[in-house]
Coordinates of C-alpha atoms in Angstrom, one line a residue:
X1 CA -44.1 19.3 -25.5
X2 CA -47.3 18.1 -26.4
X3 CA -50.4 20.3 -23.8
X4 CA -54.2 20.9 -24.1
X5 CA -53.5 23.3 -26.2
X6 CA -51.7 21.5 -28.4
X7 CA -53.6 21.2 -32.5
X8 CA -54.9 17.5 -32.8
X9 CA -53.1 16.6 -35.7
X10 CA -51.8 12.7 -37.5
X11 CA -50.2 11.8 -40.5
X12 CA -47.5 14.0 -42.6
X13 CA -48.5 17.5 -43.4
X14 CA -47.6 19.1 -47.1
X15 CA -47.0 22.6 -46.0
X16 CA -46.9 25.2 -48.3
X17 CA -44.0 27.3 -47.9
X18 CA -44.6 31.4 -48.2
X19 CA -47.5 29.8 -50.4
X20 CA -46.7 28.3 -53.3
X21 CA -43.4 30.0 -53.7
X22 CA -42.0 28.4 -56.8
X23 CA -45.5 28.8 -58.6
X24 CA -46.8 32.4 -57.6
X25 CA -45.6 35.4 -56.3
X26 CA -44.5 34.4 -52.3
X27 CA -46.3 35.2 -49.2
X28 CA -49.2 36.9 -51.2
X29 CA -53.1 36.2 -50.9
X30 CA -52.9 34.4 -54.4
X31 CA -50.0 32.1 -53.6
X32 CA -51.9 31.0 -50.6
X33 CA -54.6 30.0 -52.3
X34 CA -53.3 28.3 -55.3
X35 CA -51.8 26.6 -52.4
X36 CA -54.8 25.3 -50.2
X37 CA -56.4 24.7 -54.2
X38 CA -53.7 22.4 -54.6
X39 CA -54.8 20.4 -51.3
X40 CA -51.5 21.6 -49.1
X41 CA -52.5 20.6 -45.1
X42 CA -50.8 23.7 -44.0
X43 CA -49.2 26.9 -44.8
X44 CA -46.3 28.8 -43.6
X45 CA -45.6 32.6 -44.0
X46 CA -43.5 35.4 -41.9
X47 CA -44.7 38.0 -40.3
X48 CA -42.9 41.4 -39.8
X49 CA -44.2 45.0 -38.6
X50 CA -44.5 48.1 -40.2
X51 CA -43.4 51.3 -39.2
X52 CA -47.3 52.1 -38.1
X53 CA -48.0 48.8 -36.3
X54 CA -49.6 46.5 -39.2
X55 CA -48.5 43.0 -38.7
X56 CA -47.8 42.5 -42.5
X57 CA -46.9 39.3 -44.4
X58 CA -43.5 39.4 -45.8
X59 CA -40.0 37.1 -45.5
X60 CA -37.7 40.3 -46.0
X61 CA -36.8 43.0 -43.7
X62 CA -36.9 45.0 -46.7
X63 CA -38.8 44.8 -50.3
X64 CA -35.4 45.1 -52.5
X65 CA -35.8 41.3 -53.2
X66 CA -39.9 40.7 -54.1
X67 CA -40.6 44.0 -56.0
X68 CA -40.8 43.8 -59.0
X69 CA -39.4 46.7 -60.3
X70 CA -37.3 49.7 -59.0
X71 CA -40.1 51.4 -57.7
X72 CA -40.1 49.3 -55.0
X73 CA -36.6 49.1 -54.1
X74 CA -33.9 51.0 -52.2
X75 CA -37.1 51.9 -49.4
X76 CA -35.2 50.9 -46.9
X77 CA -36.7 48.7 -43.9
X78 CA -40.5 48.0 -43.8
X79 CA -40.3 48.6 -40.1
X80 CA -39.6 52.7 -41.2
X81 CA -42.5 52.3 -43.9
X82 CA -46.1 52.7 -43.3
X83 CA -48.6 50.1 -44.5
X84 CA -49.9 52.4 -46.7
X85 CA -46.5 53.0 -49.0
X86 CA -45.6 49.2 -48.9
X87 CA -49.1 48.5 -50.0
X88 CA -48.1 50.2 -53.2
X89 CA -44.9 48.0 -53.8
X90 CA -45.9 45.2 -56.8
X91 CA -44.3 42.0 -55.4
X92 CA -45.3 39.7 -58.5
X93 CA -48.0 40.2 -60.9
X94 CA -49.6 43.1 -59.6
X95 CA -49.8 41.2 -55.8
X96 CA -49.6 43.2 -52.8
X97 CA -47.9 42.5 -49.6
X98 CA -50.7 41.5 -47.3
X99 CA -51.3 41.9 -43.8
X100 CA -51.9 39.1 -41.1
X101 CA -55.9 39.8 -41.1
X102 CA -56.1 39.4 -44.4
X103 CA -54.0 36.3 -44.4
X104 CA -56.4 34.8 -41.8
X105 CA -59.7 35.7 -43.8
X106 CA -58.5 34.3 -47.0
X107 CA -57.4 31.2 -45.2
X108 CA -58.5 27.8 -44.2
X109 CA -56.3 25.3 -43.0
X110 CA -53.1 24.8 -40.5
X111 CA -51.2 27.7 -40.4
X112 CA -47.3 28.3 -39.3
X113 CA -46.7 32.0 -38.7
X114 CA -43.2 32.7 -38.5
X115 CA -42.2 35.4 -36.0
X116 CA -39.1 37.7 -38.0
X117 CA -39.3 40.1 -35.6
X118 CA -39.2 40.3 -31.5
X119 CA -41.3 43.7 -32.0
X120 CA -44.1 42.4 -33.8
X121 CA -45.0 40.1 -31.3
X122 CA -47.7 42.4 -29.0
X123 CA -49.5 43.2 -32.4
X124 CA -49.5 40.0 -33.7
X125 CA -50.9 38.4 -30.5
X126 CA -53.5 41.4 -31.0
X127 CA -54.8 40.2 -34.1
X128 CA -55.3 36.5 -32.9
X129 CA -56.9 37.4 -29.8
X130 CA -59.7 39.6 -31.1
X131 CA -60.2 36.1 -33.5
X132 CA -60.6 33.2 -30.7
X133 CA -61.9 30.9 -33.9
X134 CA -58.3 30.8 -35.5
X135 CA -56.3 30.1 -32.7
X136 CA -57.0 26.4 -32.7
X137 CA -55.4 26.5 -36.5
X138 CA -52.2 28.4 -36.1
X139 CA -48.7 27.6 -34.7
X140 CA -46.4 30.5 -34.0
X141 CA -42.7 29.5 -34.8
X142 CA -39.6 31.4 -34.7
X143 CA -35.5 31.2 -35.1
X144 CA -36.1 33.8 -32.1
X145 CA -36.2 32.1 -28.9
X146 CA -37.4 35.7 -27.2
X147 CA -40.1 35.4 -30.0
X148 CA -41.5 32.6 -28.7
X149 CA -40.9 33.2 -25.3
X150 CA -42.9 36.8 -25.5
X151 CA -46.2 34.7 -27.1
X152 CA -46.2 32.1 -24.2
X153 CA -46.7 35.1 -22.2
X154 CA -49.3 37.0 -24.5
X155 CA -51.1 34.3 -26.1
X156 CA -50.7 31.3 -24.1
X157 CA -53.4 29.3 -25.7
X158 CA -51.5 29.1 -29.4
X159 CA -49.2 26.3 -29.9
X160 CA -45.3 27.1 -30.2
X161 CA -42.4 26.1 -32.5
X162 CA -39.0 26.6 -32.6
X163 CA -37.2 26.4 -35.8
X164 CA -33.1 25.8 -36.7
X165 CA -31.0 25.5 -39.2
X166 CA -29.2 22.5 -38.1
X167 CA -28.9 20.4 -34.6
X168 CA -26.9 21.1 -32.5
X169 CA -26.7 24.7 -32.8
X170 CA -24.7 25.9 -30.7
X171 CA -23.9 29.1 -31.3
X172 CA -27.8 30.2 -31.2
X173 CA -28.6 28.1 -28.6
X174 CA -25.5 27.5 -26.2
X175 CA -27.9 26.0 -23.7
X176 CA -28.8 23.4 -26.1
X177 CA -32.0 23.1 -28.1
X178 CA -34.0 20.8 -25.7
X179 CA -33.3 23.9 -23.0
X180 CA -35.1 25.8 -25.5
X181 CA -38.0 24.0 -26.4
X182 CA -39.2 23.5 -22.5
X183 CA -38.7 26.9 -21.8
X184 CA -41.0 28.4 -24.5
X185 CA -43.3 25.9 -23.6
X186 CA -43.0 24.5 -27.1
X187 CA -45.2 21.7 -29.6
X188 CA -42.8 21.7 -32.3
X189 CA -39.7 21.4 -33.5
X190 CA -38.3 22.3 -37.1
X191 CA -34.3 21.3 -38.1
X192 CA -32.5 22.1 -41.4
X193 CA -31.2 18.4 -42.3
X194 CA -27.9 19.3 -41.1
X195 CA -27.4 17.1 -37.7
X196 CA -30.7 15.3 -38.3
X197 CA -30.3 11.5 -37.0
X198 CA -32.6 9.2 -36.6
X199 CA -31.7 8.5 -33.2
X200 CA -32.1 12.4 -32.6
X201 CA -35.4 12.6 -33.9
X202 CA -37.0 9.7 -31.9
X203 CA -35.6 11.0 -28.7
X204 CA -37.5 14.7 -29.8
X205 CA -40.5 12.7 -30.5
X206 CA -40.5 10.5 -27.7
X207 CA -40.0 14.0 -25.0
X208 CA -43.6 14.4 -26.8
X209 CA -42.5 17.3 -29.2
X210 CA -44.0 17.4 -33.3
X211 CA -40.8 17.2 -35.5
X212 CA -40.0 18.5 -38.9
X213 CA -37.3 18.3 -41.1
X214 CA -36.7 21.4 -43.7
X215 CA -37.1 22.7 -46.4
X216 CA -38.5 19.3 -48.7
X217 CA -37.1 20.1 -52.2
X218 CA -37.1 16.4 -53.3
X219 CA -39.3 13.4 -53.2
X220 CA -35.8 12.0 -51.3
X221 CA -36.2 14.2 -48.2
X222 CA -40.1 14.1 -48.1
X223 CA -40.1 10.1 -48.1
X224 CA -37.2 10.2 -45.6
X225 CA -40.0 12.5 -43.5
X226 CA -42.3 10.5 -44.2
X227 CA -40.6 7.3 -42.8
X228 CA -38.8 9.0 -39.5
X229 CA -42.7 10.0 -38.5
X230 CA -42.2 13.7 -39.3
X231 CA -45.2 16.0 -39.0
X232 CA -44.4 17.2 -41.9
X233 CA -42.3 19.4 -44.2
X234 CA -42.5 22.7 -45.8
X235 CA -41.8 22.7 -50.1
X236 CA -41.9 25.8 -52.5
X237 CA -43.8 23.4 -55.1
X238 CA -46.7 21.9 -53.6
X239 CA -47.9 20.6 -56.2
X240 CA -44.8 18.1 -57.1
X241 CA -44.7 17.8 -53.1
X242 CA -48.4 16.2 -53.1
X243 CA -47.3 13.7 -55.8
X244 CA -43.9 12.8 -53.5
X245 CA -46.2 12.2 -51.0
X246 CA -48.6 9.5 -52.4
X247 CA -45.8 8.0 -54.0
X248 CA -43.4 7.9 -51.1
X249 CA -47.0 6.4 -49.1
X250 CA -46.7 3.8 -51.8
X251 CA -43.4 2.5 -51.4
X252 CA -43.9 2.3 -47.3
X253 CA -46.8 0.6 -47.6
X254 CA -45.1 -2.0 -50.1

């Protein structure tokens, strides 16, 4: 629920999912930036470990599905692959896979890391605490409750969300969700629309928790967002997403 610590935030946040997925090569320096160039209020990426401790920037536990050619497939893992060979990999017009540092310096607004991997956790809270200034712009969120619970103990200070793929969920979270959420401390709560009610998200809202509804893929689901009081909502093509949103503003307003 909503602490000190929590980001001051209001409104409904476009946020840019790996990027701008469906117009540049995903979770790469270029995609984020044709992102924030297209006015998104946020961005989301995932963060994984390599096999030499580099908090690097990719969705994948392997690179099979972004290389672009055979070169950088059949690797295996990234988590048995240095930095320095996955470097190499060409995930989309000559991109790279970057790393969380260089993520952060390229950067300027919101930003929801995604956690992919329990192990990653001591080195991602390494980065962020030798860079105090970002903190107050990033939320880590997770599927993995462990995730989260490992960075209310190493990083304390940098909000929490827990992400689903539908409410309840039962067989992820036998305790129940809400169990969840209070134990990790969390700000945040983002639910695949399967389960979604309105009566569901105003008693999330009302325990004091951000909600979010995912992923946004028509001007439909970002206007139902919009009117349930949703944070925001993640969208491979911010660009559309930014024209849903003034129009969906419009009709409200009406």
């Amino acid at each position: 629920m909503t602490t000190e610590s929590t980001p001051v935030r209001a409104g409904y946040h476009v946020v840019g999912h790996r990027g701008a997925k469906d117009l540049s090569p995903e979770n790469t320096i270029e995609s984020f930036r044709l992102a924030e160039e297209i006015g998104v209020h946020e961005l989301e990426f995932d963060v994984r470990l390599s096999a030499d401790g580099v908090p690097i920037v990719l969705h994948d536990a392997t690179l099979d599905r972004t290389a672009v050619d055979a070169s950088g497939r059949g690797l295996g893992p990234v988590a048995e692959l240095p930095y320095e060979r996955i470097r190499t990999v060409d995930v989309g017009e000559g991109r790279h896979v970057p790393t969380l540092t260089e993520v952060l310096d390229a950067t300027t607004v919101f930003l929801q890391v995604e956690i992919k991997a329990v192990d990653a956790c001591e080195a991602i809270a390494a980065v962020i605490v030798d860079r105090p200034q970002d903190a107050a712009r990033i939320r880590f969120t997770s599927f993995l409750p462990e995730a989260l619970r490992r960075m209310l103990a190493l990083a304390p200070h940098v909000s929490r969300g827990l992400i689903t793929h539908r409410y309840p969920d039962a067989e992820r979270h036998p305790d129940g969700i809400e169990q969840v959420l209070a134990e990790v401390e969390a700000d945040a709560f983002y639910c695949g629309w399967e389960g979604l009610t309105d009566g569901l998200v105003a008693r999330i809202r009302a325990a004091g928790y951000e909600m979010g509804g995912w992923p946004v893929r028509t001007f439909e689901e970002l206007r139902r967002g919009l009117a349930l009081g949703f944070g925001g909502g993640t969208v491979d093509d911010p660009r559309a997403a930014m024209d849903w949103l003034s129009r969906a503003r419009a009709e409200l307003a009406r």
